[in-house]
Amino acid sequence: MAANTREPSNPSASRVGALTRTLATASTRLLDLPTRYGLHLLIALRLGIEDVGAFYIVFSVMTMASGLGRLGVDRAMTREVAAALGRDLPSTARRIAWRGMRLTLLNSAVITAALVLLSKPIALYILHKPAMAIPLAIGAISIFPQNIANAAAGVLAGLGRVATSQMIYQWLWPALFCAGALVLHLDVNRTLLLIVAAMLLNAVFGVVLMLRVLPVRHAEHTTLDVPSLSRLGVQLFSAELLQLAISSAPPFVLGIAASTTEVARYAVVWRIVLLLNLLVSAMAAVASPQFAAASARGDRATLRRVAQQTVGVTVALSVFPTLLLAINPAFFLTRFGAGYAPAAPAMRILLLGQLSLILCTGVPELLGMTGHARTLLKMNVVSIAVLLLGLGALTPHFTDAGAAAGTALAMLVNAIGVSFAAKRDLGLMPLWNFLQDGRLQLRQRFSPATPEDAPVDADITDVSNV
């Protein structure tokens, strides 16, 4: 990467643009509250606690299998499309988008067929719950439309349509599910069929939106060597693989080692804690294409500014909700039903793990989008190993609290690992940079300016006002 450390000529306009993108994306993520969390609330209220546990076992398998069907190709498209546009190569960006869509179609078809065929053996010989065979087969059908929608969302993010991308990624299909669930009688199988229908409509809508904003073809004066999307996707997928493992492995392990009631309790706790992840993922989604574009230009100052702003805003806005959830978790759990109150200890444990991820918001994306995907892969492999070992050792003895402890430990290991890698490979410590610059700005604001108070890098923008 070139040693260019200069920001764009109009940093004020750059700040306004970044703030506009952040607000637009964060506002769309607020729709997760009535949609995605409406989905989980409807399921918890309309199904018995044992059926809730059965649903979340299937949902965890669906989530993991969907990720294996994508293999990070959607993230690779985000990076390469943004990099191509950063070099003013719109035709190349269009070619990358279509190549990634074809690859996603093939991968998803294979994974869907495999899971449908394996649904009965998984129910009989792994879960020891024969009644789970049909729900697993229905859930497998959702993988294909879900992955097509996510691939389109990846292209939209690379094109700078982050708010639209998050709509397809996050809240449109849950909103469609909620609309149907309000008028239909639900059981486990009907719930899964309704999810399949919602994801199919989401995929159609996502592809249509992608086609409307794809760059038109025209002659390009330079060429860009596009790496294999499969190879790059696998490297970038390591970050998503960790998220998928943290979301999916605990309910599945609980389904093997405990009853569906314990699975239901853990699943509801996890969904509440994920409220904190709304802002984390929104800020990371805004930052990812900016990281890719700045890295392609060799713009180190922008990398630092965006990284520290991403962490600083997320931490500032997450402190109060974290404390609120930790003080009286039973209050929030009983909103889903009285049977979930015993999971309060598990909720406090998971909040500690989530806090460690909040403190390094966007750092995994910073590594992945700046050519350090291999380092990210190593960190995530270690974290997944810690997760699986922790779940295997603690879940059989402590059920939902044990699963929470194993998950929180993996989160902490990953947060420490990616922060160390960013410092070693990029010389960046986003949280420390944010605090340091904020301290300097406060000193300048409340005391007479001195030469010693000047920031080390004059190009770094003031983010302490957040």
Tab-separated table of C-alpha atoms in Angstrom:
chain	number	residue	atom	x	y	z
A	1	MET	CA	0.000	0.000	0.000
A	2	ALA	CA	1.364	3.368	-0.926
A	3	ALA	CA	2.440	5.737	1.779
A	4	ASN	CA	-0.186	8.343	1.010
A	5	THR	CA	-1.510	9.792	4.242
A	6	ARG	CA	-3.497	12.713	2.895
A	7	GLU	CA	-7.223	12.955	3.210
A	8	PRO	CA	-9.509	14.229	0.466
A	9	SER	CA	-9.273	17.919	-0.257
A	10	ASN	CA	-12.550	18.692	1.515
A	11	PRO	CA	-12.487	16.871	4.873
A	12	SER	CA	-15.614	18.669	6.070
A	13	ALA	CA	-17.616	17.254	3.170
A	14	SER	CA	-16.082	13.847	3.840
A	15	ARG	CA	-17.236	13.991	7.464
A	16	VAL	CA	-20.747	15.037	6.442
A	17	GLY	CA	-20.930	12.203	3.917
A	18	ALA	CA	-19.735	9.641	6.448
A	19	LEU	CA	-22.218	10.896	9.028
A	20	THR	CA	-25.059	10.756	6.490
A	21	ARG	CA	-24.224	7.160	5.574
A	22	THR	CA	-23.997	6.195	9.241
A	23	LEU	CA	-27.337	7.763	10.134
A	24	ALA	CA	-29.054	6.212	7.120
A	25	THR	CA	-27.742	2.759	7.916
A	26	ALA	CA	-28.364	3.001	11.660
A	27	SER	CA	-31.923	4.151	11.017
A	28	THR	CA	-32.603	1.132	8.835
A	29	ARG	CA	-31.186	-1.108	11.558
A	30	LEU	CA	-33.731	0.355	13.988
A	31	LEU	CA	-36.278	-1.531	11.901
A	32	ASP	CA	-34.744	-4.703	13.354
A	33	LEU	CA	-36.573	-3.918	16.589
A	34	PRO	CA	-40.143	-4.362	15.294
A	35	THR	CA	-39.181	-6.835	12.551
A	36	ARG	CA	-36.352	-9.198	13.496
A	37	TYR	CA	-37.170	-9.020	17.198
A	38	GLY	CA	-40.848	-9.063	16.402
A	39	LEU	CA	-40.177	-12.380	14.673
A	40	HIS	CA	-38.528	-13.859	17.767
A	41	LEU	CA	-41.166	-12.410	20.091
A	42	LEU	CA	-43.995	-13.858	17.989
A	43	ILE	CA	-42.299	-17.260	17.963
A	44	ALA	CA	-41.754	-17.210	21.736
A	45	LEU	CA	-45.351	-16.126	22.405
A	46	ARG	CA	-47.150	-18.277	19.831
A	47	LEU	CA	-45.253	-21.534	20.349
A	48	GLY	CA	-44.803	-23.564	23.526
A	49	ILE	CA	-41.366	-23.419	25.110
A	50	GLU	CA	-40.446	-26.911	23.844
A	51	ASP	CA	-41.520	-26.012	20.299
A	52	VAL	CA	-39.497	-22.801	20.589
A	53	GLY	CA	-36.447	-24.918	21.412
A	54	ALA	CA	-37.120	-27.211	18.451
A	55	PHE	CA	-37.442	-24.208	16.132
A	56	TYR	CA	-34.144	-22.717	17.261
A	57	ILE	CA	-32.305	-25.991	16.764
A	58	VAL	CA	-33.470	-25.952	13.138
A	59	PHE	CA	-32.791	-22.226	12.833
A	60	SER	CA	-29.199	-22.706	14.019
A	61	VAL	CA	-28.632	-25.421	11.404
A	62	MET	CA	-30.197	-23.196	8.708
A	63	THR	CA	-27.959	-20.291	9.669
A	64	MET	CA	-24.746	-22.305	9.608
A	65	ALA	CA	-25.607	-24.115	6.359
A	66	SER	CA	-26.527	-20.828	4.687
A	67	GLY	CA	-23.103	-19.436	5.556
A	68	LEU	CA	-21.402	-22.508	4.127
A	69	GLY	CA	-23.406	-22.001	0.939
A	70	ARG	CA	-22.163	-18.427	0.553
A	71	LEU	CA	-18.578	-19.069	1.696
A	72	GLY	CA	-18.021	-15.339	2.049
A	73	VAL	CA	-18.609	-14.585	-1.643
A	74	ASP	CA	-20.992	-11.746	-0.708
A	75	ARG	CA	-18.269	-10.135	1.416
A	76	ALA	CA	-15.713	-10.646	-1.353
A	77	MET	CA	-18.051	-8.895	-3.797
A	78	THR	CA	-18.447	-5.972	-1.383
A	79	ARG	CA	-14.688	-5.551	-1.218
A	80	GLU	CA	-13.915	-6.011	-4.913
A	81	VAL	CA	-16.857	-3.948	-6.208
A	82	ALA	CA	-15.918	-1.083	-3.877
A	83	ALA	CA	-12.257	-1.372	-4.896
A	84	ALA	CA	-13.173	-1.327	-8.616
A	85	LEU	CA	-15.335	1.764	-8.191
A	86	GLY	CA	-12.557	3.364	-6.145
A	87	ARG	CA	-10.341	3.000	-9.224
A	88	ASP	CA	-13.152	4.264	-11.522
A	89	LEU	CA	-13.694	0.869	-13.181
A	90	PRO	CA	-17.495	0.436	-13.272
A	91	SER	CA	-17.492	-2.270	-15.950
A	92	THR	CA	-15.127	-4.329	-13.825
A	93	ALA	CA	-17.459	-3.865	-10.854
A	94	ARG	CA	-20.359	-5.147	-12.953
A	95	ARG	CA	-18.359	-8.193	-14.054
A	96	ILE	CA	-17.429	-8.989	-10.451
A	97	ALA	CA	-21.084	-8.800	-9.398
A	98	TRP	CA	-22.273	-11.284	-12.004
A	99	ARG	CA	-19.401	-13.662	-11.350
A	100	GLY	CA	-20.245	-13.699	-7.644
A	101	MET	CA	-23.953	-14.258	-8.273
A	102	ARG	CA	-23.249	-17.312	-10.441
A	103	LEU	CA	-20.903	-18.728	-7.812
A	104	THR	CA	-23.497	-18.227	-5.080
A	105	LEU	CA	-26.158	-20.005	-7.147
A	106	LEU	CA	-23.950	-23.064	-7.542
A	107	ASN	CA	-22.749	-23.251	-3.930
A	108	SER	CA	-26.217	-22.741	-2.478
A	109	ALA	CA	-27.820	-25.396	-4.671
A	110	VAL	CA	-25.265	-27.973	-3.508
A	111	ILE	CA	-25.651	-27.136	0.198
A	112	THR	CA	-29.464	-27.124	-0.022
A	113	ALA	CA	-29.575	-30.559	-1.644
A	114	ALA	CA	-27.065	-31.995	0.840
A	115	LEU	CA	-28.966	-30.758	3.904
A	116	VAL	CA	-32.309	-32.026	2.619
A	117	LEU	CA	-30.782	-35.494	2.186
A	118	LEU	CA	-29.052	-35.405	5.577
A	119	SER	CA	-31.979	-34.064	7.602
A	120	LYS	CA	-33.207	-37.479	8.741
A	121	PRO	CA	-29.757	-38.855	9.750
A	122	ILE	CA	-29.037	-35.649	11.695
A	123	ALA	CA	-32.352	-35.919	13.567
A	124	LEU	CA	-31.905	-39.634	14.338
A	125	TYR	CA	-28.211	-40.081	15.069
A	126	ILE	CA	-26.919	-36.672	16.201
A	127	LEU	CA	-29.826	-34.894	17.881
A	128	HIS	CA	-31.595	-38.125	18.915
A	129	LYS	CA	-34.883	-36.367	18.183
A	130	PRO	CA	-36.626	-38.178	15.274
A	131	ALA	CA	-39.425	-35.596	15.090
A	132	MET	CA	-36.852	-33.005	13.957
A	133	ALA	CA	-36.349	-34.619	10.518
A	134	ILE	CA	-39.184	-32.826	8.692
A	135	PRO	CA	-38.459	-29.388	10.228
A	136	LEU	CA	-34.786	-29.748	9.256
A	137	ALA	CA	-35.755	-30.568	5.651
A	138	ILE	CA	-38.095	-27.555	5.466
A	139	GLY	CA	-35.416	-25.299	6.905
A	140	ALA	CA	-32.929	-26.512	4.295
A	141	ILE	CA	-35.131	-25.130	1.514
A	142	SER	CA	-34.646	-21.592	2.852
A	143	ILE	CA	-30.892	-21.650	2.184
A	144	PHE	CA	-31.161	-21.018	-1.556
A	145	PRO	CA	-33.278	-17.806	-1.517
A	146	GLN	CA	-31.474	-16.506	1.568
A	147	ASN	CA	-28.085	-16.757	-0.104
A	148	ILE	CA	-29.252	-15.147	-3.339
A	149	ALA	CA	-30.606	-12.229	-1.320
A	150	ASN	CA	-27.351	-11.902	0.645
A	151	ALA	CA	-25.275	-11.963	-2.541
A	152	ALA	CA	-27.366	-9.112	-3.968
A	153	ALA	CA	-26.964	-7.249	-0.667
A	154	GLY	CA	-23.190	-7.697	-0.857
A	155	VAL	CA	-23.139	-6.083	-4.299
A	156	LEU	CA	-25.330	-3.223	-3.083
A	157	ALA	CA	-22.934	-2.571	-0.180
A	158	GLY	CA	-19.985	-2.445	-2.569
A	159	LEU	CA	-21.880	0.038	-4.734
A	160	GLY	CA	-22.301	2.314	-1.712
A	161	ARG	CA	-26.004	1.530	-1.215
A	162	VAL	CA	-25.398	0.514	2.398
A	163	ALA	CA	-28.862	1.306	3.757
A	164	THR	CA	-30.522	-0.699	0.966
A	165	SER	CA	-28.035	-3.503	1.499
A	166	GLN	CA	-28.867	-3.690	5.205
A	167	MET	CA	-32.564	-3.807	4.376
A	168	ILE	CA	-32.003	-6.955	2.301
A	169	TYR	CA	-29.479	-8.444	4.718
A	170	GLN	CA	-31.372	-7.792	7.909
A	171	TRP	CA	-34.971	-6.686	8.199
A	172	LEU	CA	-37.084	-7.151	5.072
A	173	TRP	CA	-37.650	-10.892	5.347
A	174	PRO	CA	-38.435	-10.739	9.098
A	175	ALA	CA	-40.937	-7.966	8.352
A	176	LEU	CA	-42.625	-10.156	5.745
A	177	PHE	CA	-42.665	-13.055	8.223
A	178	CYS	CA	-44.283	-10.918	10.918
A	179	ALA	CA	-46.981	-9.767	8.514
A	180	GLY	CA	-47.854	-13.381	7.701
A	181	ALA	CA	-47.557	-14.623	11.297
A	182	LEU	CA	-50.156	-12.142	12.490
A	183	VAL	CA	-52.871	-13.833	10.416
A	184	LEU	CA	-51.752	-17.489	10.418
A	185	HIS	CA	-51.842	-20.229	13.025
A	186	LEU	CA	-48.250	-21.240	13.830
A	187	ASP	CA	-46.573	-24.482	14.699
A	188	VAL	CA	-42.945	-25.431	14.059
A	189	ASN	CA	-43.455	-26.556	10.449
A	190	ARG	CA	-45.746	-23.655	9.487
A	191	THR	CA	-43.283	-21.213	11.027
A	192	LEU	CA	-40.459	-22.594	8.905
A	193	LEU	CA	-42.574	-22.590	5.724
A	194	LEU	CA	-43.487	-18.955	6.337
A	195	ILE	CA	-39.773	-18.121	6.704
A	196	VAL	CA	-39.062	-19.829	3.366
A	197	ALA	CA	-41.747	-17.728	1.648
A	198	ALA	CA	-40.470	-14.502	3.227
A	199	MET	CA	-36.890	-15.233	2.160
A	200	LEU	CA	-38.007	-15.990	-1.393
A	201	LEU	CA	-39.723	-12.598	-1.693
A	202	ASN	CA	-36.663	-10.947	-0.129
A	203	ALA	CA	-34.400	-12.557	-2.750
A	204	VAL	CA	-36.560	-11.341	-5.633
A	205	PHE	CA	-36.643	-7.813	-4.237
A	206	GLY	CA	-32.870	-7.780	-3.603
A	207	VAL	CA	-31.993	-8.901	-7.126
A	208	VAL	CA	-34.337	-6.305	-8.653
A	209	LEU	CA	-32.729	-3.525	-6.596
A	210	MET	CA	-29.244	-4.720	-7.573
A	211	LEU	CA	-30.123	-4.699	-11.272
A	212	ARG	CA	-31.414	-1.123	-11.017
A	213	VAL	CA	-28.111	0.288	-9.693
A	214	LEU	CA	-25.470	-1.864	-11.410
A	215	PRO	CA	-23.040	0.346	-13.379
A	216	VAL	CA	-23.471	0.373	-17.141
A	217	ARG	CA	-20.767	-1.060	-19.383
A	218	HIS	CA	-18.290	1.290	-20.988
A	219	ALA	CA	-14.682	1.185	-22.135
A	220	GLU	CA	-12.041	1.376	-19.406
A	221	HIS	CA	-8.550	2.793	-19.854
A	222	THR	CA	-7.001	0.558	-17.209
A	223	THR	CA	-7.538	-3.031	-16.120
A	224	LEU	CA	-7.839	-4.548	-12.654
A	225	ASP	CA	-6.688	-8.052	-11.830
A	226	VAL	CA	-9.630	-9.455	-9.907
A	227	PRO	CA	-8.662	-12.229	-7.483
A	228	SER	CA	-10.656	-15.431	-7.228
A	229	LEU	CA	-13.880	-14.604	-5.409
A	230	SER	CA	-13.947	-18.145	-4.005
A	231	ARG	CA	-10.463	-17.868	-2.513
A	232	LEU	CA	-10.970	-14.346	-1.225
A	233	GLY	CA	-14.447	-15.265	0.014
A	234	VAL	CA	-13.119	-18.177	2.062
A	235	GLN	CA	-10.584	-15.863	3.707
A	236	LEU	CA	-13.198	-13.188	4.447
A	237	PHE	CA	-15.702	-15.878	5.420
A	238	SER	CA	-13.602	-16.637	8.476
A	239	ALA	CA	-15.043	-13.521	10.132
A	240	GLU	CA	-18.582	-14.573	9.239
A	241	LEU	CA	-17.816	-18.169	10.192
A	242	LEU	CA	-17.036	-17.034	13.721
A	243	GLN	CA	-20.304	-15.093	13.890
A	244	LEU	CA	-22.201	-18.082	12.521
A	245	ALA	CA	-20.497	-20.451	14.954
A	246	ILE	CA	-21.237	-18.175	17.912
A	247	SER	CA	-24.893	-17.911	16.828
A	248	SER	CA	-25.462	-21.509	15.759
A	249	ALA	CA	-23.185	-23.845	17.701
A	250	PRO	CA	-24.532	-23.213	21.237
A	251	PRO	CA	-28.207	-24.036	20.411
A	252	PHE	CA	-27.114	-27.106	18.447
A	253	VAL	CA	-24.824	-28.364	21.246
A	254	LEU	CA	-27.559	-27.668	23.782
A	255	GLY	CA	-29.941	-29.648	21.576
A	256	ILE	CA	-27.598	-32.633	21.867
A	257	ALA	CA	-26.748	-32.291	25.581
A	258	ALA	CA	-29.980	-30.881	27.064
A	259	SER	CA	-33.696	-30.524	26.499
A	260	THR	CA	-35.426	-28.251	24.026
A	261	THR	CA	-36.521	-26.126	26.996
A	262	GLU	CA	-32.890	-25.230	27.736
A	263	VAL	CA	-32.372	-24.481	24.046
A	264	ALA	CA	-35.345	-22.106	24.077
A	265	ARG	CA	-34.056	-20.249	27.136
A	266	TYR	CA	-30.584	-19.770	25.673
A	267	ALA	CA	-31.972	-18.745	22.275
A	268	VAL	CA	-34.151	-16.002	23.778
A	269	VAL	CA	-31.233	-14.730	25.899
A	270	TRP	CA	-29.024	-14.613	22.810
A	271	ARG	CA	-31.589	-12.636	20.839
A	272	ILE	CA	-31.870	-10.047	23.598
A	273	VAL	CA	-28.095	-9.648	23.822
A	274	LEU	CA	-27.938	-9.271	20.050
A	275	LEU	CA	-29.831	-6.001	20.437
A	276	LEU	CA	-26.418	-4.548	21.206
A	277	ASN	CA	-25.123	-5.996	17.973
A	278	LEU	CA	-27.505	-3.895	15.870
A	279	LEU	CA	-25.311	-0.834	16.180
A	280	VAL	CA	-22.100	-2.873	15.938
A	281	SER	CA	-23.081	-4.448	12.628
A	282	ALA	CA	-24.521	-1.183	11.272
A	283	MET	CA	-21.305	0.713	11.950
A	284	ALA	CA	-19.183	-2.132	10.545
A	285	ALA	CA	-21.350	-2.203	7.411
A	286	VAL	CA	-20.775	1.517	6.877
A	287	ALA	CA	-17.044	1.197	7.485
A	288	SER	CA	-16.295	-1.873	5.329
A	289	PRO	CA	-16.554	-0.264	1.853
A	290	GLN	CA	-14.743	2.823	3.175
A	291	PHE	CA	-11.897	0.608	4.398
A	292	ALA	CA	-11.707	-1.112	1.003
A	293	ALA	CA	-11.732	2.153	-0.966
A	294	ALA	CA	-9.174	3.843	1.327
A	295	SER	CA	-6.870	0.821	1.144
A	296	ALA	CA	-7.086	0.822	-2.657
A	297	ARG	CA	-6.043	4.517	-2.667
A	298	GLY	CA	-3.315	3.992	-0.072
A	299	ASP	CA	-5.074	6.536	2.153
A	300	ARG	CA	-3.839	5.681	5.640
A	301	ALA	CA	-5.310	8.768	7.297
A	302	THR	CA	-8.821	7.823	6.215
A	303	LEU	CA	-8.291	4.277	7.481
A	304	ARG	CA	-7.400	5.612	10.903
A	305	ARG	CA	-10.185	8.166	10.978
A	306	VAL	CA	-12.926	5.728	9.943
A	307	ALA	CA	-11.662	2.986	12.282
A	308	GLN	CA	-11.544	5.181	15.374
A	309	GLN	CA	-14.835	6.866	14.561
A	310	THR	CA	-16.518	3.469	14.129
A	311	VAL	CA	-15.346	2.233	17.534
A	312	GLY	CA	-15.945	5.540	19.307
A	313	VAL	CA	-19.536	6.017	18.162
A	314	THR	CA	-20.439	2.400	18.912
A	315	VAL	CA	-18.978	2.457	22.422
A	316	ALA	CA	-20.623	5.784	23.248
A	317	LEU	CA	-24.058	4.572	22.189
A	318	SER	CA	-23.786	1.073	23.702
A	319	VAL	CA	-22.905	1.890	27.316
A	320	PHE	CA	-26.414	2.670	28.560
A	321	PRO	CA	-28.212	-0.301	26.890
A	322	THR	CA	-25.561	-2.700	28.225
A	323	LEU	CA	-26.007	-1.469	31.796
A	324	LEU	CA	-29.787	-1.529	31.440
A	325	LEU	CA	-29.817	-5.168	30.322
A	326	ALA	CA	-27.306	-6.268	32.983
A	327	ILE	CA	-29.051	-4.695	35.996
A	328	ASN	CA	-32.284	-6.706	35.777
A	329	PRO	CA	-32.160	-9.359	33.043
A	330	ALA	CA	-35.155	-11.246	34.449
A	331	PHE	CA	-37.407	-8.288	33.618
A	332	PHE	CA	-36.558	-8.538	29.912
A	333	LEU	CA	-36.666	-12.331	29.833
A	334	THR	CA	-40.165	-12.526	31.302
A	335	ARG	CA	-41.462	-10.379	28.426
A	336	PHE	CA	-41.171	-13.607	26.417
A	337	GLY	CA	-42.802	-15.745	29.101
A	338	ALA	CA	-42.317	-16.731	32.742
A	339	GLY	CA	-40.411	-19.883	31.766
A	340	TYR	CA	-37.403	-17.874	30.552
A	341	ALA	CA	-36.513	-16.145	33.852
A	342	PRO	CA	-34.031	-18.875	35.002
A	343	ALA	CA	-31.714	-17.865	32.136
A	344	ALA	CA	-30.768	-14.538	33.807
A	345	PRO	CA	-27.202	-15.687	34.732
A	346	ALA	CA	-26.587	-16.755	31.128
A	347	MET	CA	-27.671	-13.310	29.960
A	348	ARG	CA	-25.164	-11.498	32.189
A	349	ILE	CA	-22.369	-13.785	30.988
A	350	LEU	CA	-23.196	-13.132	27.329
A	351	LEU	CA	-23.316	-9.373	27.950
A	352	LEU	CA	-19.679	-9.489	29.087
A	353	GLY	CA	-18.689	-11.249	25.881
A	354	GLN	CA	-20.666	-8.828	23.723
A	355	LEU	CA	-18.998	-5.890	25.470
A	356	SER	CA	-15.578	-7.141	24.340
A	357	LEU	CA	-16.799	-7.124	20.723
A	358	ILE	CA	-18.236	-3.623	21.092
A	359	LEU	CA	-14.806	-2.349	22.122
A	360	CYS	CA	-13.319	-3.484	18.809
A	361	THR	CA	-16.212	-2.686	16.446
A	362	GLY	CA	-15.096	-2.724	12.811
A	363	VAL	CA	-11.596	-4.043	13.546
A	364	PRO	CA	-12.229	-7.455	11.883
A	365	GLU	CA	-13.586	-5.620	8.830
A	366	LEU	CA	-10.527	-3.326	8.900
A	367	LEU	CA	-8.233	-6.357	8.643
A	368	GLY	CA	-10.330	-8.097	6.000
A	369	MET	CA	-10.717	-5.083	3.737
A	370	THR	CA	-7.048	-4.036	3.834
A	371	GLY	CA	-5.467	-7.266	2.602
A	372	HIS	CA	-4.982	-8.991	5.966
A	373	ALA	CA	-7.675	-11.621	5.509
A	374	ARG	CA	-5.198	-14.441	6.199
A	375	THR	CA	-4.387	-12.964	9.609
A	376	LEU	CA	-8.095	-12.623	10.283
A	377	LEU	CA	-8.577	-16.256	9.329
A	378	LYS	CA	-5.988	-17.393	11.878
A	379	MET	CA	-7.570	-15.347	14.654
A	380	ASN	CA	-11.009	-16.685	13.889
A	381	VAL	CA	-9.858	-20.295	13.707
A	382	VAL	CA	-8.402	-19.913	17.214
A	383	SER	CA	-11.648	-18.303	18.436
A	384	ILE	CA	-13.784	-21.075	16.943
A	385	ALA	CA	-11.561	-23.706	18.577
A	386	VAL	CA	-12.005	-21.936	21.940
A	387	LEU	CA	-15.771	-21.807	21.344
A	388	LEU	CA	-16.101	-25.502	20.557
A	389	LEU	CA	-13.874	-26.572	23.446
A	390	GLY	CA	-15.747	-24.311	25.843
A	391	LEU	CA	-19.139	-25.570	24.695
A	392	GLY	CA	-18.034	-29.188	24.890
A	393	ALA	CA	-16.614	-28.800	28.393
A	394	LEU	CA	-19.223	-26.525	30.001
A	395	THR	CA	-22.581	-27.180	28.327
A	396	PRO	CA	-23.161	-30.753	29.604
A	397	HIS	CA	-22.629	-29.589	33.208
A	398	PHE	CA	-24.125	-26.070	33.281
A	399	THR	CA	-26.598	-26.187	30.332
A	400	ASP	CA	-27.535	-22.658	29.206
A	401	ALA	CA	-25.068	-20.898	31.553
A	402	GLY	CA	-22.285	-23.184	30.339
A	403	ALA	CA	-23.109	-22.456	26.710
A	404	ALA	CA	-23.074	-18.733	27.506
A	405	ALA	CA	-19.672	-19.002	29.220
A	406	GLY	CA	-18.123	-20.854	26.279
A	407	THR	CA	-19.538	-18.281	23.858
A	408	ALA	CA	-18.374	-15.273	25.901
A	409	LEU	CA	-14.863	-16.728	26.183
A	410	ALA	CA	-14.635	-17.089	22.403
A	411	MET	CA	-15.794	-13.471	21.968
A	412	LEU	CA	-13.122	-12.227	24.358
A	413	VAL	CA	-10.343	-14.217	22.675
A	414	ASN	CA	-11.371	-12.881	19.272
A	415	ALA	CA	-11.549	-9.254	20.456
A	416	ILE	CA	-8.044	-9.453	21.924
A	417	GLY	CA	-6.668	-11.232	18.842
A	418	VAL	CA	-7.977	-8.851	16.170
A	419	SER	CA	-6.977	-5.797	18.216
A	420	PHE	CA	-3.429	-7.104	18.541
A	421	ALA	CA	-3.306	-7.904	14.799
A	422	ALA	CA	-4.510	-4.401	13.841
A	423	LYS	CA	-1.799	-2.857	16.012
A	424	ARG	CA	0.929	-5.146	14.652
A	425	ASP	CA	0.015	-5.108	10.945
A	426	LEU	CA	-1.508	-1.640	10.504
A	427	GLY	CA	-0.192	0.308	13.456
A	428	LEU	CA	-3.780	1.153	14.439
A	429	MET	CA	-5.538	0.848	17.786
A	430	PRO	CA	-8.951	2.365	16.986
A	431	LEU	CA	-10.342	2.576	20.530
A	432	TRP	CA	-7.094	3.983	21.933
A	433	ASN	CA	-6.792	6.401	18.991
A	434	PHE	CA	-10.338	7.614	19.626
A	435	LEU	CA	-9.707	8.161	23.342
A	436	GLN	CA	-6.352	9.821	22.704
A	437	ASP	CA	-7.701	12.259	20.130
A	438	GLY	CA	-10.730	12.945	22.308
A	439	ARG	CA	-8.463	13.783	25.246
A	440	LEU	CA	-6.427	16.174	23.093
A	441	GLN	CA	-9.572	17.877	21.838
A	442	LEU	CA	-10.870	18.307	25.385
A	443	ARG	CA	-7.559	19.809	26.498
A	444	GLN	CA	-7.662	22.241	23.580
A	445	ARG	CA	-11.257	23.167	24.337
A	446	PHE	CA	-10.852	23.835	28.064
A	447	SER	CA	-7.281	25.132	28.251
A	448	PRO	CA	-5.169	27.602	26.228
A	449	ALA	CA	-3.690	26.014	23.134
A	450	THR	CA	0.009	25.137	23.261
A	451	PRO	CA	2.262	23.630	20.613
A	452	GLU	CA	2.503	20.443	22.679
A	453	ASP	CA	-1.257	19.983	22.513
A	454	ALA	CA	-1.355	19.754	18.707
A	455	PRO	CA	-2.416	16.329	17.404
A	456	VAL	CA	0.353	14.182	16.032
A	457	ASP	CA	-1.523	13.793	12.735
A	458	ALA	CA	-3.241	17.013	11.654
A	459	ASP	CA	-5.348	15.101	9.136
A	460	ILE	CA	-7.243	13.222	11.841
A	461	THR	CA	-10.741	14.691	12.188
A	462	ASP	CA	-12.382	15.490	15.476
A	463	VAL	CA	-14.660	12.617	16.490
A	464	SER	CA	-14.921	13.490	20.174
A	465	ASN	CA	-18.004	15.630	19.437
A	466	VAL	CA	-19.947	12.395	18.981
